[in-house]
Coordinates of C-alpha atoms and ligand atoms in Angstrom, one line a residue:
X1 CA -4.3 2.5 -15.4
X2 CA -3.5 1.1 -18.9
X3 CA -4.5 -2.6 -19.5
X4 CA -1.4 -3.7 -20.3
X5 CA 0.3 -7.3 -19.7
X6 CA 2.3 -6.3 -16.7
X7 CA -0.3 -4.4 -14.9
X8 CA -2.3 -7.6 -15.1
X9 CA 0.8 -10.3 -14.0
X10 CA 1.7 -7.4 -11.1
X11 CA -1.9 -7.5 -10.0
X12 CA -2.8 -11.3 -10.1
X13 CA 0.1 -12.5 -8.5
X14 CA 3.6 -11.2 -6.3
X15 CA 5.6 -10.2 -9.3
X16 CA 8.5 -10.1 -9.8
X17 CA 8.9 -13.1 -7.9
X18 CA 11.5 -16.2 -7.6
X19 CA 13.2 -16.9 -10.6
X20 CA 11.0 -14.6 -12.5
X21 CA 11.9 -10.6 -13.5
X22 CA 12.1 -8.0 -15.9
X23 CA 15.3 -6.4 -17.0
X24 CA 15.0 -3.6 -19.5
X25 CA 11.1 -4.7 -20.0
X26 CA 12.5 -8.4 -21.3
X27 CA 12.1 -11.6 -18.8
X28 CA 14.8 -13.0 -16.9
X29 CA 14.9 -16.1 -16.1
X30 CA 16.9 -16.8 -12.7
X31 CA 18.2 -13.9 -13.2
X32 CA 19.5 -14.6 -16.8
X33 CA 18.5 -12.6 -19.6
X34 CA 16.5 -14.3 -22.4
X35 CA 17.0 -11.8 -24.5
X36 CA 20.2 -12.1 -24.7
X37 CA 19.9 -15.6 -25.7
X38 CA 17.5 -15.0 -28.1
X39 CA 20.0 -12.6 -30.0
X40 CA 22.9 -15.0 -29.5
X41 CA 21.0 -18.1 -30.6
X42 CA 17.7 -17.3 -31.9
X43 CA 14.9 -19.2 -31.1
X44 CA 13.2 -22.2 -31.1
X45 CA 15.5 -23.8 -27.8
X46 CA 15.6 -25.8 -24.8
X47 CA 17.1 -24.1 -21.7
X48 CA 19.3 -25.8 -19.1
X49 CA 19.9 -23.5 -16.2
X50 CA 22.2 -25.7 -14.1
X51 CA 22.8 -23.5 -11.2
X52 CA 19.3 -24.3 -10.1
X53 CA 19.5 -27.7 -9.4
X54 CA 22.0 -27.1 -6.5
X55 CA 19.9 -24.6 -5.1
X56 CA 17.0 -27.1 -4.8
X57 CA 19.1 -30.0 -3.3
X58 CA 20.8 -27.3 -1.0
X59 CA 17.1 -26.3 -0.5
X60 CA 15.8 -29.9 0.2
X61 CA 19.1 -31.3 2.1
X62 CA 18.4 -27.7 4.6
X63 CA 15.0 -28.1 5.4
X64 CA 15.4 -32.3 6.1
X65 CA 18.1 -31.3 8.5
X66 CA 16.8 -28.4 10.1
X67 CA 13.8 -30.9 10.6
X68 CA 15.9 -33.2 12.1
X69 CA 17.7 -30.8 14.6
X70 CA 14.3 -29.4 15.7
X71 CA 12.6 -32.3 16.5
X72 CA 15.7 -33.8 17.9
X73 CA 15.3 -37.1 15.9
X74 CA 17.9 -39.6 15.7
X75 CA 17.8 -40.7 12.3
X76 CA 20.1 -39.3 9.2
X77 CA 18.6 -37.7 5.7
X78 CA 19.9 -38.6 2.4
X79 CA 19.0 -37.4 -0.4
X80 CA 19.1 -39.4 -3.7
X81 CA 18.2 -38.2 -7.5
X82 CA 16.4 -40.3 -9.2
X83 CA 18.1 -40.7 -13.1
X84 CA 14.7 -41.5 -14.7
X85 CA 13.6 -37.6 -14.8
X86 CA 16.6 -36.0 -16.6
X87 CA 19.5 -38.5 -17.2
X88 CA 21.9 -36.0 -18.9
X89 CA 25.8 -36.2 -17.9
X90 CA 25.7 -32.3 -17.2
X91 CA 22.4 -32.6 -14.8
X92 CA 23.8 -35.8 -12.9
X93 CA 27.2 -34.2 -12.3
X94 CA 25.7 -31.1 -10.9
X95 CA 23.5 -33.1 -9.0
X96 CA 26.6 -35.2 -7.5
X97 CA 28.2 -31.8 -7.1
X98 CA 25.9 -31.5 -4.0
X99 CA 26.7 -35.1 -3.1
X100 CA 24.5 -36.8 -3.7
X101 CA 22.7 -40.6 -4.1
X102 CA 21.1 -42.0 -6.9
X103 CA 18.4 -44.0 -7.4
X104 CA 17.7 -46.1 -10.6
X105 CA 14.8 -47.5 -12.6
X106 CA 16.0 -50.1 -15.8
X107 CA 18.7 -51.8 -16.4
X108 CA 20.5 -49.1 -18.6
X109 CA 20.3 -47.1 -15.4
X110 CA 23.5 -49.3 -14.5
X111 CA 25.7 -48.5 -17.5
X112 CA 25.2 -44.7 -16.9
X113 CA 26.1 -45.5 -13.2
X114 CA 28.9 -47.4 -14.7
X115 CA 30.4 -44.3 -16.7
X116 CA 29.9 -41.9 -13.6
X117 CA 32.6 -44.9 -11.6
X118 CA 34.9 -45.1 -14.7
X119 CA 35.0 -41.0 -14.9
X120 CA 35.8 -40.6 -11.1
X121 CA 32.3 -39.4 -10.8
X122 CA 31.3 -41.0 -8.1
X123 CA 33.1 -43.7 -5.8
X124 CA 31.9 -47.1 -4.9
X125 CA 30.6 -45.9 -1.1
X126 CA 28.0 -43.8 -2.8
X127 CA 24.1 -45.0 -2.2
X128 CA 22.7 -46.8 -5.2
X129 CA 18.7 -47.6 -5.1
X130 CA 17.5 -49.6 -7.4
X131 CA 13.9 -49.6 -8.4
X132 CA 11.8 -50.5 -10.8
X133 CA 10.9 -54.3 -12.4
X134 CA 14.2 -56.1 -12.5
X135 CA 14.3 -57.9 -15.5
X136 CA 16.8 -60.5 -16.3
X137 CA 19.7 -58.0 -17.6
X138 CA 18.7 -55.0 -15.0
X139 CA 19.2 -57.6 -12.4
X140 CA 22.2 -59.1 -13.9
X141 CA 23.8 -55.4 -13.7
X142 CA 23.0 -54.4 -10.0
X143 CA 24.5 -58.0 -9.1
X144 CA 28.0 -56.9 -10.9
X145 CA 27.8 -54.1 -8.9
X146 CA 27.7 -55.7 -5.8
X147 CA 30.8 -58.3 -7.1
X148 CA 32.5 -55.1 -7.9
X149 CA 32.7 -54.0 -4.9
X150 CA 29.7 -51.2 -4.7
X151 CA 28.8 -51.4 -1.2
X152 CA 25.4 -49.8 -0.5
X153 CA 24.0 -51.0 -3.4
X154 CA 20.1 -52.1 -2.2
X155 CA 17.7 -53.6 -4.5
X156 CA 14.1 -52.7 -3.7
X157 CA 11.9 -55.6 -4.4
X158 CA 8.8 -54.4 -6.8
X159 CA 7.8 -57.7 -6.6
X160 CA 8.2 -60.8 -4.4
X161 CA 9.3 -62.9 -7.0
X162 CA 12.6 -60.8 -7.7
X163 CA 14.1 -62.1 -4.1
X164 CA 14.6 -65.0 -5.4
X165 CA 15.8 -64.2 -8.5
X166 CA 18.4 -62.2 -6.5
X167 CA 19.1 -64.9 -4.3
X168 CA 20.0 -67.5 -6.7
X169 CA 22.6 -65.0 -8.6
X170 CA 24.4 -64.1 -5.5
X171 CA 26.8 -65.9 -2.8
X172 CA 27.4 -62.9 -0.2
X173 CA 25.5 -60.7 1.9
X174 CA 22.6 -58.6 0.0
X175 CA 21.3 -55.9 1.4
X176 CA 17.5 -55.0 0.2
X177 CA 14.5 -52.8 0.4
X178 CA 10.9 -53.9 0.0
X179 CA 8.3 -51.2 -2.2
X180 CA 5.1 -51.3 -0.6
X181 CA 2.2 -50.6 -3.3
X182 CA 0.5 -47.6 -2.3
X183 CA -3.8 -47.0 -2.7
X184 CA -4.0 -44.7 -5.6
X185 CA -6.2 -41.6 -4.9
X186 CA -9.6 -42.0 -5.1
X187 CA -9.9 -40.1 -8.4
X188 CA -7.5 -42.6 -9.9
X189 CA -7.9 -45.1 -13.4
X190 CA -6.8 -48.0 -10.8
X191 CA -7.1 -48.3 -6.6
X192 CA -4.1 -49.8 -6.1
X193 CA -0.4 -49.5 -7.6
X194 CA 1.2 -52.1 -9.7
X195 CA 4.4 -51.0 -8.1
X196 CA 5.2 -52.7 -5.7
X197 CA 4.3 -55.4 -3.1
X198 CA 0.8 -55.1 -1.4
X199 CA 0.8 -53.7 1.7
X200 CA -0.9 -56.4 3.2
X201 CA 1.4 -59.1 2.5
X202 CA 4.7 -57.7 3.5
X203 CA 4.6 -59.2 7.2
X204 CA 4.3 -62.3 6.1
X205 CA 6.5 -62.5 3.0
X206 CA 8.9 -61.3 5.2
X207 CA 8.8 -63.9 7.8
X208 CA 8.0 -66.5 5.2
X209 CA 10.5 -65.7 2.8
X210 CA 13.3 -63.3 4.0
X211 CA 14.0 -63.7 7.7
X212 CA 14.7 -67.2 6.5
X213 CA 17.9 -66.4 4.6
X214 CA 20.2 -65.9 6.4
X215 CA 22.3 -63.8 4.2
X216 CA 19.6 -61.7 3.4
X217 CA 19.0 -57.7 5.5
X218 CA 16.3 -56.2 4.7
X219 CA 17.3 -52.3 5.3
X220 CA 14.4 -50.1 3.9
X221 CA 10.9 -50.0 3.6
X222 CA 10.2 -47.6 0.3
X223 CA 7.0 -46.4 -0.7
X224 CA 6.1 -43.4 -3.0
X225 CA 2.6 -42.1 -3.1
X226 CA 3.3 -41.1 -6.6
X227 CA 0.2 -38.0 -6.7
X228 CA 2.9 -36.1 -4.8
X229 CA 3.7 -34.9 -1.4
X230 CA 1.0 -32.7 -0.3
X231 CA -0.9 -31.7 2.7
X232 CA -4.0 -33.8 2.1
X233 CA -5.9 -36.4 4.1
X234 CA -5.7 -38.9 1.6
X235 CA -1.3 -38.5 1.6
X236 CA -0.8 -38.4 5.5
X237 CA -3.3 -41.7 5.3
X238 CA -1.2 -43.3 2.8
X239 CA 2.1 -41.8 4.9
X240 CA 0.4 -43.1 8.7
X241 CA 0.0 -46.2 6.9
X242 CA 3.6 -47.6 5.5
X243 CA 4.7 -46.1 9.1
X244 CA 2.5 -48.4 10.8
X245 CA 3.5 -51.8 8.4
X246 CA 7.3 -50.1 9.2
X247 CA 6.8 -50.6 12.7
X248 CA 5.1 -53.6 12.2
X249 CA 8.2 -54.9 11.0
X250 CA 11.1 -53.2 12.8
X251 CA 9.8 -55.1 15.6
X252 CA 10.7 -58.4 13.9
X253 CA 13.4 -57.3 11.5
X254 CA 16.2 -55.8 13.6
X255 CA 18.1 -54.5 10.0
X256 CA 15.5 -52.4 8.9
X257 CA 16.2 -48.8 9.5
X258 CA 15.4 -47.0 6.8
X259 CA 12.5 -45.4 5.4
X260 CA 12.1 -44.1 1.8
X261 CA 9.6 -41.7 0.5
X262 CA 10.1 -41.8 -3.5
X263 CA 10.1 -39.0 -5.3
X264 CA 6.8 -36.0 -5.8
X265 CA 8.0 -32.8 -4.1
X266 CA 6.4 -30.6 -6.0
X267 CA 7.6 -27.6 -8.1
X268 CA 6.0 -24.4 -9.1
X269 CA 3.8 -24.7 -12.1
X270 CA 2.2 -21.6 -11.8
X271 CA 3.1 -18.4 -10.1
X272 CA 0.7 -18.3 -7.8
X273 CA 2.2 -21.3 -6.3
X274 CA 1.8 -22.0 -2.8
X275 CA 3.6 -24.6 -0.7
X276 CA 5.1 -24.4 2.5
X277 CA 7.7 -27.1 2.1
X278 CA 9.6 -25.9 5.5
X279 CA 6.0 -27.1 6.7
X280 CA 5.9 -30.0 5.0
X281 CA 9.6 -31.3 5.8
X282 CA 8.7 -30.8 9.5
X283 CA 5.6 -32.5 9.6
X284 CA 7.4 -36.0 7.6
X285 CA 10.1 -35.9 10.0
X286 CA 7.7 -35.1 13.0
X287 CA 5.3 -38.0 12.2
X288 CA 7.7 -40.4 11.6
X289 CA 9.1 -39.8 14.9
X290 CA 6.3 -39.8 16.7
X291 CA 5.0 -42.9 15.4
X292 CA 8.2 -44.3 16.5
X293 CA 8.0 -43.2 19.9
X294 CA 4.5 -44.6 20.3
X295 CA 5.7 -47.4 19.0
X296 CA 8.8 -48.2 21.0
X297 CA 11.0 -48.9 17.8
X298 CA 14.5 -46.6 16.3
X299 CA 13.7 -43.6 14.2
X300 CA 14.9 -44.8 11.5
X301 CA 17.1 -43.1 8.2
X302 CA 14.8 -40.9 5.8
X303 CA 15.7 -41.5 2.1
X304 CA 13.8 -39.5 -0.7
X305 CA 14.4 -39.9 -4.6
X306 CA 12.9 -36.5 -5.7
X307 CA 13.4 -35.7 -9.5
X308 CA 11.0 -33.2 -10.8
X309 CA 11.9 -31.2 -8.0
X310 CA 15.5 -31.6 -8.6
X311 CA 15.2 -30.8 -12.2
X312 CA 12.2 -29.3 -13.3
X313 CA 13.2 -25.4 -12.6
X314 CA 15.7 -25.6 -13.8
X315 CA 14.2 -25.9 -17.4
X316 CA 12.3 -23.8 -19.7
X317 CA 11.4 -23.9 -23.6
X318 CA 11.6 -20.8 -26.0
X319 CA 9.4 -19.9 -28.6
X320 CA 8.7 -17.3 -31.1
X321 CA 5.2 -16.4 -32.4
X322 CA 5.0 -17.2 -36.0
X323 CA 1.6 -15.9 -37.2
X324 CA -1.2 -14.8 -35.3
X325 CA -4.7 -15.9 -36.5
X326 CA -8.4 -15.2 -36.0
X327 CA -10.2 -18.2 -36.5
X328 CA -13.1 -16.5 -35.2
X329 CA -14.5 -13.4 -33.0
X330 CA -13.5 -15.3 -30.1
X331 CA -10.9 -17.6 -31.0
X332 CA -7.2 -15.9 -31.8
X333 CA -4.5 -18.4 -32.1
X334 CA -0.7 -17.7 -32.0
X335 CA 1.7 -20.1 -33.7
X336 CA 4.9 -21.0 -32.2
X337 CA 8.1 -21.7 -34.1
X338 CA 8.1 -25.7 -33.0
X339 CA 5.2 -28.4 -31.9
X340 CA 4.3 -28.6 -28.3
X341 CA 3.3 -32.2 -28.1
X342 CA 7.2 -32.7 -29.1
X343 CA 9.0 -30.5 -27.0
X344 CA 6.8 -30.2 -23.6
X345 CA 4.4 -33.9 -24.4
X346 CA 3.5 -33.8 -20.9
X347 CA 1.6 -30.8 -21.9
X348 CA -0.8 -32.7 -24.2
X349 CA -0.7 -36.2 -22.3
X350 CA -1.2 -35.9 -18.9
X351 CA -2.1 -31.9 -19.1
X352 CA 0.6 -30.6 -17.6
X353 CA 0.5 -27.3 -16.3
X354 CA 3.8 -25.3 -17.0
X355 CA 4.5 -21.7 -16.5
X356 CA 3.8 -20.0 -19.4
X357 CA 5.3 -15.9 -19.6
X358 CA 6.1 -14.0 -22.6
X359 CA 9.4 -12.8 -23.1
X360 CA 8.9 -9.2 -24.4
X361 CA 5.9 -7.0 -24.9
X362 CA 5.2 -6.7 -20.8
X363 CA 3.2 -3.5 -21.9
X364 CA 1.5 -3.8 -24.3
X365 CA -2.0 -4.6 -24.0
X366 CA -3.4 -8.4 -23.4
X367 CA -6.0 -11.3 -24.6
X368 CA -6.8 -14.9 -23.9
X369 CA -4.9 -16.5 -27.0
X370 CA -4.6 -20.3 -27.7
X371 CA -1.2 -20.8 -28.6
X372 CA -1.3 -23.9 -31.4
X373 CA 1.9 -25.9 -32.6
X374 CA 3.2 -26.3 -35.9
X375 CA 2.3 -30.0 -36.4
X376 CA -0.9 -30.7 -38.2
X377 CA -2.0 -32.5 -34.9
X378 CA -5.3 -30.8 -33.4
X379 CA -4.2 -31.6 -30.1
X380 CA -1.0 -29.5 -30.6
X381 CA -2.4 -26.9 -28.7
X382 CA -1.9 -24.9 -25.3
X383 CA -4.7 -22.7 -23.6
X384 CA -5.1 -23.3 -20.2
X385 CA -2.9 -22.7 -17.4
X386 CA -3.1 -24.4 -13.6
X387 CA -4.7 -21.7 -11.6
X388 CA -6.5 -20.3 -14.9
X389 CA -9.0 -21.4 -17.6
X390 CA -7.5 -19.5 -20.1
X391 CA -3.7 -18.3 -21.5
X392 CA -3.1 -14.8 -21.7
X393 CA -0.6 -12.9 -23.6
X394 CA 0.3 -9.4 -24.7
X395 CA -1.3 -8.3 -28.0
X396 CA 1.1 -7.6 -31.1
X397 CA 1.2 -6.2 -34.6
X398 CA 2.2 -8.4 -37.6
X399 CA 4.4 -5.5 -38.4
X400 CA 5.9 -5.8 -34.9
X401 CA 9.9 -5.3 -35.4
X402 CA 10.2 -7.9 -33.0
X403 CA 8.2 -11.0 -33.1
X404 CA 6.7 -12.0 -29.6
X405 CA 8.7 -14.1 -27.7
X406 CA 7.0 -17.1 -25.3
X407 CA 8.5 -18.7 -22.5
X408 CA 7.1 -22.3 -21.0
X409 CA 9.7 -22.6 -18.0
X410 CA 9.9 -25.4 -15.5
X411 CA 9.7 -28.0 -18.0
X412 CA 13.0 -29.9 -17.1
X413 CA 11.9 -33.1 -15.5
X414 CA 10.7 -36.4 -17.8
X415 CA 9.8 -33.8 -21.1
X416 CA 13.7 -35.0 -22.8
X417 CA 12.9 -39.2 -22.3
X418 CA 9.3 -38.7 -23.0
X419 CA 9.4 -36.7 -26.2
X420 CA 12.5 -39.1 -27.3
X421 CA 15.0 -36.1 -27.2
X422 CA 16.9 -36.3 -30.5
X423 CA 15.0 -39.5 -32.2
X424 CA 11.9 -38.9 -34.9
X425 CA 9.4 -36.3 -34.4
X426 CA 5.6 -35.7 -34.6
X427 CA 5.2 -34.0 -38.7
X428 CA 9.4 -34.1 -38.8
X429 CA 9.5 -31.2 -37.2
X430 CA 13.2 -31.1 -35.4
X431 CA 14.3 -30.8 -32.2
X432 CA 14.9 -27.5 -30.9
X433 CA 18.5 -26.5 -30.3
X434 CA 19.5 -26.6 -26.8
X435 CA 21.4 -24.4 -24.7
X436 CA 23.2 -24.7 -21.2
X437 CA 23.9 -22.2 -19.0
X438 CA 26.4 -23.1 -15.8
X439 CA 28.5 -20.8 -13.5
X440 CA 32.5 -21.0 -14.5
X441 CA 34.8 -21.6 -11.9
X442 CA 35.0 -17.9 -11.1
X443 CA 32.0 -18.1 -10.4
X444 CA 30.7 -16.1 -13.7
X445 CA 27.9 -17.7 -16.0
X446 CA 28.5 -19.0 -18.8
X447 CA 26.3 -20.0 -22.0
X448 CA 27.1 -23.0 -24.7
X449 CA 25.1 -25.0 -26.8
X450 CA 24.5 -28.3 -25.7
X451 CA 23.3 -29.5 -29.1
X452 CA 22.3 -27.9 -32.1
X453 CA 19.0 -28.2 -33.8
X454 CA 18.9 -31.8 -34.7
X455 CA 19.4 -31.9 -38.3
X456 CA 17.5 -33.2 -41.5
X457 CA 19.9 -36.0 -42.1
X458 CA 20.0 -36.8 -38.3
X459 CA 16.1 -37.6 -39.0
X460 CA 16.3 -39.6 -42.2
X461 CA 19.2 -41.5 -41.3
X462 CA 17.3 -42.9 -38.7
X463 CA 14.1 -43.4 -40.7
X464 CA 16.3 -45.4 -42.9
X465 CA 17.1 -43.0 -46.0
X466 CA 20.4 -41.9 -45.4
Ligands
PLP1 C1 10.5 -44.9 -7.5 C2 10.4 -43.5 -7.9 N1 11.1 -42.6 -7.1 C3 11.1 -41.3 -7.4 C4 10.4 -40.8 -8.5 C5 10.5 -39.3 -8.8 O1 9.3 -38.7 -8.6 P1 9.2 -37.1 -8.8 O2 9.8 -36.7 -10.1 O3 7.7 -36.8 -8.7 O4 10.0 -36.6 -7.6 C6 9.7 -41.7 -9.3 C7 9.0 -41.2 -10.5 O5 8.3 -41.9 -11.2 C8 9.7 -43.1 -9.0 O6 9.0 -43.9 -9.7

């Protein structure tokens, strides 16, 4: 059998596989040809394939409910997006196309939530969590939501200090959550979480400071063990635990009934991903309710914020191949058309693991290759993968008629806000254009730039020369 690129993809893992094909020997991409965008548009760009982020709520909302039917529980699901990993109009209004909440981080958070209102977006009944340190202006805004008439607008206290805070600004009922700061994995920088209220004090703040206002109902218990939801000893302790400090306080605090589990359902960043998330979903909603029952307390409502699993698939970043070079017998570097620390930082920061495929060439033959950005930064590089010590790619010729095309997909959570999408750039070296593609009404995609490749004068004006 020939030792070509394919061969090796077919062999290592199920291929084709979710999201992932050939057409014609060229990748698709849920189905969408790449190709095709790379003749329309040509290449560096950003990919926004909005269709996916319904399927993943759909997905999500499915499994919690199904959950809920088979273990008979008495609690509702909602499900909110948290803003902070893609805040785009065109992502939030597909997400609220599958109704539903949002949660919020920063006091600019508000004036987005603001916009949705004023453009019919979203009505004032709709669920608005608001996490994150409340400084002086953040907390100003959620208060003129609530004296606008917002009515499930609930503040979840990061710190104990911000009831007060709260409570001064405000004459009528407020409804709030408490975070409870969750132990860090053992691994960690740190052993416990700065977000958030220590687990250990929330009985008594409670009875010391909220049960005592009288205009005060405390509705959720939140707590986001932010390494992700995984089947591990370490989350179900950190999960066993906020149950047990929930029932804790149900038993005192009549208005609690809600729980909230953050964010960190996990996405596929590699393709031989493996997660059983009908598994998972089951065993939250199973736990929580059998705590309850042991405990003699309500199942209460299950809230999650979950953005990279909202977003992430449904993003990817396209690249050509510049220039290959052998730096030595070993060492063969292929440079892309943009920088990687700029367009996927995560990739260089916290080493992110994205799927990396090529576009074209699926037969021709294969080597490990670093793949190196065009910034003069030595730590513009990519050459390992998550299940793999090494990148592969197909082989070309620098007479090639068609340069090699790379694909890094699931990149659409956090990469936009942490790169600073659209401001200056590592070695100026500009934004990649960035496309969209959505359904039409007839149900029939359709493909548009979003923005075009941000421009020289974009870049100066802001450094001040323009
Ligand atoms: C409070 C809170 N909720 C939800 C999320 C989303 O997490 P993820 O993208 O892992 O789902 C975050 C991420 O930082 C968060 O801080």
């Amino acid at each position: 059998m020939k030792n070509n690129y394919f061969n090796l993809i077919n062999q290592s893992y199920y291929f084709p596989q979710e999201g992932f094909d050939l057409r014609n020997d060229y990748l698709t991409f849920h189905g969408f040809s790449l190709k095709y965008l790379i003749d329309k548009y040509g290449t560096p760009f950003k990919l926004t394939f909005l269709p996916r982020i319904g399927d993943q709520i759909k997905k999500a909302k499915n499994l919690f409910n199904k959950a809920i039917k088979a273990n008979n529980y008495k609690g509702e699901y909602f499900y909110c997006y948290c803003t902070k990993c893609c805040h785009f109009n065109h992502v939030i209004n597909e997400a609220l196309n599958h109704n539903v909440h949002l949660e919020t981080s920063s006091s600019f958070d508000i004036d987005l939530i603001q916009k949705l209102y004023q453009k019919g977006k979203i009505t004032k009944n709709i669920q608005l969590i608001h996490n994150g340190h409340k400084t002086d202006d953040y907390l100003r805004k959620i208060i003129a939501l609530i004296d606008e008439g917002f009515t499930n607008v609930i503040p979840v206290l990061d710190s104990k200090k911000e009831l007060d805070r709260l409570y001064e600004n405000t004459k009528d009922e407020l409804t709030i959550g408490i975070r409870m700061a969750i132990n860090e994995e053992p691994q960690s920088a740190y052993y416990t979480s700065r977000l958030g209220i220590r687990s250990a004090e929330i009985i008594d703040f409670y009875k010391q400071k909220i049960a005592r206002k009288k205009r005060v109902k405390l509705k959720m218990l939140h707590f986001f063990v932010d390494s992700g939801i995984k089947d591990t000893l370490y989350y179900w302790g950190e999960f066993r635990k906020a149950l047990k400090i929930f029932a804790d306080l149900k038993k005192i605090c009549p208005t609690l009934d809600s729980i909230n589990l953050g964010g960190g359902l996990p996405i596929r960043n590699n393709l031989g991903f493996e997660y059983d998330y009908k598994y998972m979903i089951n065993e939250i909603v199973r736990n929580i309710k059998e705590v309850c029952e042991s405990e003699g307390i309500a199942e209460p409502n299950i809230y999650t914020e979950f953005g990279k699993y909202t977003v992430g698939e449904s993003g990817a970043t396209i690249f050509s191949v510049l220039e290959q070079k052998q730096q030595n017998d070993s060492e063969l570097w292929y440079l892309i058309d943009n920088s990687l620390m700029n367009t996927i930082p995560d990739s260089w920061s916290i080493f992110e693991k994205f799927i990396l495929l090529p576009v074209n060439k699926w037969k021709n033959e294969y080597s490990q290759v670093n793949i190196g950005g065009i910034s003069c930064d030595h730590s513009d590089y990519y050459n390992s993968e998550d299940l793999n010590q090494q990148t592969v790619l197909p082989r070309f010729h620098d007479d090639d008629e068609e340069p090699l095309y790379l694909g890094f997909f699931h990149t659409g959570a956090y990469q936009d806000a942490i790169s600073g999408y659209g401001g200056i750039k590592h070695c100026l070296i500009p934004s990649p254009k960035h496309i969209i593609v959505d359904r039409d009404e007839t149900g029939n995609y359709i493909d548009y730039v979003y923005r075009g490749q941000q421009s020289v004068n974009e870049m100066l004006e802001i450094l001040g020369y323009e």
